[in-house]
Amino acid sequence: PKLDGTFERVMKIADQFRKLKVRTNADTPKDAQTAKNFGAEGIGLCRTEHMFFGADRIDSVREMIIADNKIDREKALAKLLPMQRDDFYQLFKIMDGLPVTIRLLDPPLHEFVPHTDEETKELAVRINTDFERLRSKVKALHEFNPMLGHRGCRLAITYPEIYIMQVRAIAEAACMMMAEGKKLSAPEIMIPLVATDKELEILRAQAEQEVKKVQVEKNIKFEYHIGTMIELPRAALTADAIAEHADFFSFGTNDLTQTTLGLSRDDSGRFLGSYVSQGILAQDPFMSIDQVGVGALVKMGVDFGRRTKPSLKIGVCGEHGGDPDSIEFFHKAGLDYVSCSPFRVPIARLAAARASLLTKKLHS
Ligand code: PYR
């Protein structure tokens, strides 16, 4: 979209006051470009699972999910590697030296498995396996609570090769940028759904090993950071230990809201309205941060994390990153940036400026 001069002028004035940086959630070049036109100062969340649904990819993803062994899984992943490398290369190019945070795969696994017998049949033919055997395998992958299931870093603890492929794709894309002399901010590799420092310690070591391998192969060096989402109460409560292994934190306030309030984002529509109208909750906690609950965990996470690493970079990439009242809260909590959907970037820039001005007023 084209922005006229008045809009630009107002935004520039607002930018003089704000302390919070404003990034965007984007996983396609189109969204990244839109957000950049609106003034996004980087990508705060690139959700890689969205990249796996394309018609040319879902077959390989399914092969990977149902593979019986590491070798078959790696075969399927090898087909995805060049596409992932290009995904990241395109995003790095558009962002032109601005930071890009790439979250490693965090799918509800059930979204990837074949949904119908027809799809299962097709897959059985393609990989030359028995239909009934495959059907029972697909059934066995069913989860009763996928949001609390085998997702995020848990997937990589059981199948390390998935994240290793993604880290390789990021590193190879970074090498391409360097080889072409293009501007590149240190890629930020983000591990999702961490609940314990040990998970991050293991996955960080694996990621570092793969980056080093690529750097030696290509004989190219580049800076990179490895960090984590803070989206489970346990992660916020143990943020001091987690920070030992993290270069940055990003609060996933959607999941943090679900898990703190024990509310499903997908199923709470039927009763949340009554809760708000009767004053039990001040507002829909998925729209505006629940300051005394989820917010308390955010403050704790910031506090504990920076106790270990005073310079820890901290952002937020949940829906709340584009909500003005929540942005004021994040400003006060001492975050470095908010990340929101592309079309909310201008609102976030204004809200961040407003938050700075309000805080100054209180202190003057
Ligand atoms: C969350 O807020 O939970 C995300 O994953 C963005």
Short mmCIF file of C-alpha atoms and ligand atoms in Angstrom, two decimals:
data_model
loop_
_atom_site.label_atom_id
_atom_site.label_comp_id
_atom_site.label_asym_id
_atom_site.label_seq_id
_atom_site.Cartn_x
_atom_site.Cartn_y
_atom_site.Cartn_z
CA PRO A 1 0.00 0.00 0.00
CA LYS A 2 1.09 3.57 -0.73
CA LEU A 3 1.13 5.94 2.19
CA ASP A 4 0.51 9.64 1.71
CA GLY A 5 2.72 12.39 3.12
CA THR A 6 0.52 13.33 6.09
CA PHE A 7 0.49 9.79 7.40
CA GLU A 8 4.27 9.60 7.10
CA ARG A 9 4.70 12.93 8.91
CA VAL A 10 2.44 11.92 11.83
CA MET A 11 4.27 8.62 12.13
CA LYS A 12 7.68 10.28 12.11
CA ILE A 13 6.60 12.62 14.92
CA ALA A 14 5.31 9.66 16.95
CA ASP A 15 8.56 7.77 16.33
CA GLN A 16 10.56 10.50 18.07
CA PHE A 17 8.86 9.63 21.35
CA ARG A 18 8.64 5.88 21.44
CA LYS A 19 11.11 3.60 23.14
CA LEU A 20 9.58 0.31 22.00
CA LYS A 21 10.62 -0.93 18.59
CA VAL A 22 7.83 -2.22 16.39
CA ARG A 23 8.34 -5.38 14.39
CA THR A 24 5.93 -7.53 12.46
CA ASN A 25 4.71 -11.09 12.38
CA ALA A 26 5.27 -12.23 8.80
CA ASP A 27 6.03 -15.47 7.06
CA THR A 28 5.60 -14.50 3.42
CA PRO A 29 7.55 -11.97 1.35
CA LYS A 30 4.25 -10.17 0.66
CA ASP A 31 3.44 -9.67 4.37
CA ALA A 32 7.04 -8.70 5.09
CA GLN A 33 6.95 -6.04 2.36
CA THR A 34 3.56 -4.69 3.49
CA ALA A 35 4.79 -4.40 7.06
CA LYS A 36 8.03 -2.75 5.96
CA ASN A 37 6.03 -0.16 4.00
CA PHE A 38 4.16 0.54 7.25
CA GLY A 39 7.44 1.08 9.06
CA ALA A 40 8.10 -2.31 10.67
CA GLU A 41 11.62 -2.41 12.09
CA GLY A 42 12.10 -6.14 11.61
CA ILE A 43 10.28 -9.45 11.73
CA GLY A 44 9.54 -10.50 15.31
CA LEU A 45 7.88 -13.77 14.37
CA CYS A 46 8.16 -15.85 11.23
CA ARG A 47 6.00 -18.92 11.80
CA THR A 48 7.63 -21.64 9.75
CA GLU A 49 4.77 -24.14 10.02
CA HIS A 50 2.73 -21.96 7.65
CA MET A 51 5.41 -22.56 5.02
CA PHE A 52 4.79 -26.30 5.10
CA PHE A 53 1.22 -26.31 3.85
CA GLY A 54 2.01 -25.39 0.22
CA ALA A 55 0.86 -27.88 -2.43
CA ASP A 56 4.49 -28.62 -3.34
CA ARG A 57 5.44 -29.29 0.29
CA ILE A 58 2.64 -30.96 2.18
CA ASP A 59 3.45 -34.35 0.61
CA SER A 60 7.02 -34.27 1.91
CA VAL A 61 5.80 -33.00 5.30
CA ARG A 62 3.38 -35.94 5.54
CA GLU A 63 6.13 -38.36 4.57
CA MET A 64 8.26 -36.91 7.34
CA ILE A 65 5.51 -37.14 9.97
CA ILE A 66 4.65 -40.77 9.27
CA ALA A 67 8.23 -41.96 8.69
CA ASP A 68 9.15 -45.06 10.70
CA ASN A 69 12.78 -44.15 11.13
CA LYS A 70 15.34 -41.37 11.04
CA ILE A 71 16.58 -42.22 7.55
CA ASP A 72 13.13 -41.90 5.97
CA ARG A 73 12.51 -38.73 7.95
CA GLU A 74 15.77 -37.22 6.73
CA LYS A 75 14.92 -38.18 3.15
CA ALA A 76 11.63 -36.27 3.37
CA LEU A 77 13.34 -33.33 5.09
CA ALA A 78 16.01 -33.15 2.38
CA LYS A 79 13.26 -32.36 -0.14
CA LEU A 80 12.08 -29.46 2.05
CA LEU A 81 15.53 -27.95 2.63
CA PRO A 82 15.94 -25.99 -0.65
CA MET A 83 12.43 -24.54 -0.31
CA GLN A 84 13.00 -23.47 3.29
CA ARG A 85 16.36 -21.95 2.34
CA ASP A 86 14.64 -19.89 -0.32
CA ASP A 87 11.86 -18.85 2.13
CA PHE A 88 14.43 -17.39 4.50
CA TYR A 89 16.60 -15.89 1.77
CA GLN A 90 13.57 -13.99 0.39
CA LEU A 91 12.67 -12.66 3.85
CA PHE A 92 16.27 -11.61 4.58
CA LYS A 93 16.41 -9.81 1.24
CA ILE A 94 13.19 -7.87 1.82
CA MET A 95 14.14 -6.92 5.36
CA ASP A 96 17.45 -5.56 4.03
CA GLY A 97 19.51 -5.63 7.22
CA LEU A 98 16.63 -5.41 9.71
CA PRO A 99 16.37 -8.22 12.30
CA VAL A 100 14.43 -11.38 11.43
CA THR A 101 13.28 -13.84 14.09
CA ILE A 102 12.54 -17.29 12.72
CA ARG A 103 10.57 -19.61 14.94
CA LEU A 104 11.36 -23.26 14.36
CA LEU A 105 8.47 -25.58 13.62
CA ASP A 106 5.58 -25.45 16.09
CA PRO A 107 2.69 -27.25 14.45
CA PRO A 108 -0.27 -28.85 16.00
CA LEU A 109 0.84 -32.10 14.39
CA HIS A 110 -2.67 -33.19 13.49
CA GLU A 111 -2.91 -30.40 10.92
CA PHE A 112 -0.24 -32.15 8.85
CA VAL A 113 -1.52 -35.73 8.88
CA PRO A 114 -3.84 -36.91 6.08
CA HIS A 115 -7.41 -35.92 6.97
CA THR A 116 -9.34 -38.40 4.84
CA ASP A 117 -8.99 -42.01 3.70
CA GLU A 118 -8.53 -40.63 0.20
CA GLU A 119 -5.49 -38.62 1.29
CA THR A 120 -4.15 -41.60 3.21
CA LYS A 121 -4.61 -43.81 0.12
CA GLU A 122 -2.73 -41.31 -2.06
CA LEU A 123 0.12 -41.19 0.42
CA ALA A 124 0.23 -45.01 0.68
CA VAL A 125 0.56 -45.27 -3.09
CA ARG A 126 3.22 -42.59 -3.28
CA ILE A 127 5.43 -44.07 -0.60
CA ASN A 128 4.62 -47.61 -1.67
CA THR A 129 3.21 -48.85 1.61
CA ASP A 130 0.18 -50.80 2.73
CA PHE A 131 -2.96 -48.64 3.09
CA GLU A 132 -4.32 -50.32 6.25
CA ARG A 133 -0.97 -50.10 7.97
CA LEU A 134 -0.69 -46.42 7.12
CA ARG A 135 -4.25 -45.78 8.22
CA SER A 136 -3.60 -47.17 11.70
CA LYS A 137 -0.42 -45.14 11.86
CA VAL A 138 -2.31 -41.95 11.03
CA LYS A 139 -4.87 -42.88 13.70
CA ALA A 140 -2.12 -43.36 16.25
CA LEU A 141 -0.94 -39.80 15.61
CA HIS A 142 -4.30 -38.46 16.83
CA GLU A 143 -3.99 -36.27 19.93
CA PHE A 144 -6.81 -35.45 22.33
CA ASN A 145 -5.28 -32.09 23.28
CA PRO A 146 -3.01 -31.10 20.38
CA MET A 147 -2.28 -27.67 21.88
CA LEU A 148 -0.79 -29.45 24.91
CA GLY A 149 0.59 -32.26 22.82
CA HIS A 150 3.57 -33.19 20.73
CA ARG A 151 4.37 -29.73 19.41
CA GLY A 152 7.03 -27.04 19.54
CA CYS A 153 10.40 -28.06 20.92
CA ARG A 154 8.96 -31.39 22.08
CA LEU A 155 8.93 -32.40 18.44
CA ALA A 156 12.62 -31.61 18.14
CA ILE A 157 13.53 -33.40 21.35
CA THR A 158 12.04 -36.58 19.83
CA TYR A 159 13.01 -35.88 16.18
CA PRO A 160 16.09 -33.59 16.23
CA GLU A 161 16.50 -33.79 12.44
CA ILE A 162 13.49 -31.49 11.89
CA TYR A 163 15.07 -28.46 13.59
CA ILE A 164 18.49 -29.38 12.21
CA MET A 165 17.08 -29.08 8.66
CA GLN A 166 15.51 -25.71 9.48
CA VAL A 167 18.67 -24.37 11.13
CA ARG A 168 20.67 -25.49 8.08
CA ALA A 169 18.19 -23.66 5.81
CA ILE A 170 18.60 -20.46 7.88
CA ALA A 171 22.40 -20.77 7.88
CA GLU A 172 22.61 -21.49 4.15
CA ALA A 173 20.31 -18.53 3.39
CA ALA A 174 22.52 -16.32 5.59
CA CYS A 175 25.62 -17.54 3.71
CA MET A 176 23.96 -16.65 0.39
CA MET A 177 23.29 -13.13 1.67
CA MET A 178 26.89 -12.77 2.83
CA ALA A 179 28.31 -14.17 -0.41
CA GLU A 180 26.27 -11.64 -2.39
CA GLY A 181 27.37 -8.79 -0.13
CA LYS A 182 23.77 -8.07 0.95
CA LYS A 183 22.86 -6.48 4.26
CA LEU A 184 22.02 -9.04 6.95
CA SER A 185 21.17 -8.58 10.60
CA ALA A 186 22.23 -11.58 12.73
CA PRO A 187 19.43 -14.13 12.13
CA GLU A 188 17.46 -14.86 15.30
CA ILE A 189 16.60 -18.54 15.70
CA MET A 190 13.69 -19.00 18.08
CA ILE A 191 12.78 -22.23 19.88
CA PRO A 192 9.06 -22.56 20.71
CA LEU A 193 7.15 -23.99 23.68
CA VAL A 194 10.12 -24.29 25.99
CA ALA A 195 9.13 -25.28 29.52
CA THR A 196 12.54 -26.18 30.95
CA ASP A 197 16.05 -24.79 30.62
CA LYS A 198 17.28 -28.27 29.72
CA GLU A 199 15.17 -28.33 26.54
CA LEU A 200 16.76 -25.09 25.41
CA GLU A 201 20.25 -26.21 26.42
CA ILE A 202 19.95 -29.37 24.27
CA LEU A 203 18.37 -27.68 21.26
CA ARG A 204 20.73 -24.72 21.37
CA ALA A 205 23.75 -27.02 21.28
CA GLN A 206 22.29 -28.87 18.29
CA ALA A 207 21.54 -25.64 16.44
CA GLU A 208 25.00 -24.22 17.12
CA GLN A 209 26.61 -27.40 15.85
CA GLU A 210 24.63 -27.24 12.59
CA VAL A 211 25.37 -23.53 12.02
CA LYS A 212 29.08 -24.20 12.54
CA LYS A 213 28.93 -27.11 10.07
CA VAL A 214 27.41 -24.87 7.40
CA GLN A 215 29.89 -22.08 8.10
CA VAL A 216 32.79 -24.49 7.63
CA GLU A 217 31.28 -26.01 4.46
CA LYS A 218 30.74 -22.59 2.89
CA ASN A 219 33.75 -20.96 4.49
CA ILE A 220 31.57 -18.01 5.47
CA LYS A 221 31.04 -16.58 8.94
CA PHE A 222 27.99 -14.66 10.14
CA GLU A 223 26.60 -13.63 13.50
CA TYR A 224 23.42 -15.29 14.77
CA HIS A 225 21.35 -15.42 17.94
CA ILE A 226 19.42 -18.24 19.53
CA GLY A 227 16.50 -17.49 21.80
CA THR A 228 13.21 -18.80 23.03
CA MET A 229 9.54 -18.12 23.23
CA ILE A 230 8.24 -17.61 26.75
CA GLU A 231 4.72 -18.97 26.39
CA LEU A 232 4.26 -21.40 29.25
CA PRO A 233 3.93 -20.34 32.90
CA ARG A 234 6.82 -22.63 33.85
CA ALA A 235 9.08 -20.82 31.40
CA ALA A 236 8.24 -17.44 32.96
CA LEU A 237 8.72 -18.83 36.47
CA THR A 238 12.14 -20.29 35.61
CA ALA A 239 13.25 -17.53 33.23
CA ASP A 240 16.50 -17.03 35.17
CA ALA A 241 17.65 -20.57 34.33
CA ILE A 242 16.30 -20.38 30.77
CA ALA A 243 18.14 -17.10 30.16
CA GLU A 244 21.45 -18.94 30.69
CA HIS A 245 20.91 -20.47 27.25
CA ALA A 246 19.03 -17.64 25.50
CA ASP A 247 20.21 -14.57 23.61
CA PHE A 248 16.64 -13.25 23.54
CA PHE A 249 13.12 -13.92 24.82
CA SER A 250 9.86 -13.40 22.99
CA PHE A 251 6.61 -13.68 24.92
CA GLY A 252 3.99 -15.73 23.12
CA THR A 253 1.08 -14.20 24.93
CA ASN A 254 -1.55 -16.21 23.04
CA ASP A 255 -0.29 -19.48 24.46
CA LEU A 256 0.66 -17.87 27.75
CA THR A 257 -2.94 -16.69 28.10
CA GLN A 258 -4.34 -20.12 27.25
CA THR A 259 -2.08 -21.90 29.69
CA THR A 260 -2.25 -19.37 32.53
CA LEU A 261 -6.03 -19.08 32.52
CA GLY A 262 -6.60 -22.66 31.40
CA LEU A 263 -8.74 -21.27 28.57
CA SER A 264 -8.74 -22.65 25.06
CA ARG A 265 -8.48 -19.86 22.52
CA ASP A 266 -10.56 -21.91 20.10
CA ASP A 267 -13.32 -22.98 22.49
CA SER A 268 -13.83 -20.13 24.96
CA GLY A 269 -16.03 -18.03 22.64
CA ARG A 270 -19.21 -19.53 24.14
CA PHE A 271 -18.61 -18.30 27.67
CA LEU A 272 -16.03 -15.51 27.60
CA GLY A 273 -18.73 -12.93 26.77
CA SER A 274 -20.62 -13.74 29.99
CA TYR A 275 -17.41 -13.48 31.98
CA VAL A 276 -16.70 -10.01 30.66
CA SER A 277 -20.30 -8.77 30.94
CA GLN A 278 -20.48 -9.93 34.59
CA GLY A 279 -17.15 -8.29 35.39
CA ILE A 280 -15.43 -11.59 36.25
CA LEU A 281 -12.75 -10.70 33.69
CA ALA A 282 -12.01 -7.06 32.79
CA GLN A 283 -11.85 -7.87 29.07
CA ASP A 284 -11.27 -10.67 26.60
CA PRO A 285 -7.80 -11.82 27.72
CA PHE A 286 -6.91 -12.86 24.16
CA MET A 287 -7.46 -9.30 22.90
CA SER A 288 -5.90 -7.25 25.68
CA ILE A 289 -3.36 -8.53 28.14
CA ASP A 290 -4.73 -9.84 31.44
CA GLN A 291 -2.50 -7.56 33.48
CA VAL A 292 -2.82 -9.25 36.87
CA GLY A 293 -2.44 -12.81 35.57
CA VAL A 294 -0.56 -13.20 32.30
CA GLY A 295 0.94 -9.73 32.80
CA ALA A 296 2.37 -10.73 36.18
CA LEU A 297 4.10 -13.66 34.49
CA VAL A 298 5.46 -11.35 31.77
CA LYS A 299 6.93 -9.02 34.41
CA MET A 300 8.38 -11.99 36.26
CA GLY A 301 9.88 -13.39 33.06
CA VAL A 302 11.52 -10.03 32.25
CA ASP A 303 12.81 -9.63 35.79
CA PHE A 304 14.19 -13.15 36.18
CA GLY A 305 15.64 -13.22 32.66
CA ARG A 306 17.50 -9.93 33.08
CA ARG A 307 18.74 -10.94 36.50
CA THR A 308 20.76 -13.60 34.65
CA LYS A 309 21.49 -11.47 31.58
CA PRO A 310 20.99 -7.73 32.10
CA SER A 311 21.16 -7.02 28.36
CA LEU A 312 18.70 -9.77 27.34
CA LYS A 313 16.65 -8.57 24.36
CA ILE A 314 12.95 -9.12 25.01
CA GLY A 315 9.89 -8.80 22.79
CA VAL A 316 6.34 -10.01 22.45
CA CYS A 317 4.83 -11.66 19.41
CA GLY A 318 1.35 -12.71 20.56
CA GLU A 319 -1.82 -10.96 19.33
CA HIS A 320 -1.35 -8.48 22.20
CA GLY A 321 1.66 -6.95 20.43
CA GLY A 322 -0.80 -4.96 18.29
CA ASP A 323 -3.20 -3.90 21.05
CA PRO A 324 -2.67 -0.32 22.34
CA ASP A 325 -3.45 -0.98 26.03
CA SER A 326 -1.27 -4.08 26.03
CA ILE A 327 1.51 -2.10 24.31
CA GLU A 328 1.41 0.42 27.18
CA PHE A 329 1.79 -2.49 29.57
CA PHE A 330 4.76 -3.92 27.62
CA HIS A 331 6.42 -0.50 27.58
CA LYS A 332 6.17 -0.29 31.36
CA ALA A 333 7.39 -3.88 31.72
CA GLY A 334 10.63 -2.86 29.96
CA LEU A 335 10.32 -4.84 26.72
CA ASP A 336 12.50 -3.86 23.75
CA TYR A 337 9.94 -4.46 21.02
CA VAL A 338 6.44 -5.57 20.13
CA SER A 339 5.67 -7.62 17.04
CA CYS A 340 2.25 -7.52 15.42
CA SER A 341 0.46 -8.28 12.16
CA PRO A 342 1.48 -6.01 9.25
CA PHE A 343 -1.65 -3.85 9.23
CA ARG A 344 -1.34 -3.10 12.95
CA VAL A 345 2.20 -1.73 12.65
CA PRO A 346 1.08 1.94 12.39
CA ILE A 347 -1.26 1.57 15.40
CA ALA A 348 1.55 -0.06 17.35
CA ARG A 349 3.92 2.81 16.49
CA LEU A 350 1.36 5.34 17.75
CA ALA A 351 0.54 3.30 20.85
CA ALA A 352 4.23 2.91 21.69
CA ALA A 353 4.71 6.70 21.44
CA ARG A 354 1.62 7.27 23.59
CA ALA A 355 2.96 4.83 26.19
CA SER A 356 6.27 6.74 26.37
CA LEU A 357 4.51 10.09 26.73
CA LEU A 358 2.10 8.80 29.42
CA THR A 359 4.96 7.32 31.44
CA LYS A 360 6.98 10.53 31.16
CA LYS A 361 4.00 12.55 32.34
CA LEU A 362 3.58 10.35 35.39
CA HIS A 363 7.23 10.82 36.27
CA SER A 364 7.45 14.57 35.65
C1 PYR B 1 1.75 -17.07 20.96
O1 PYR B 1 1.43 -15.93 21.28
O2 PYR B 1 1.50 -18.05 21.65
C2 PYR B 1 2.43 -17.28 19.71
O3 PYR B 1 2.82 -18.38 19.42
C3 PYR B 1 2.62 -16.16 18.83
#
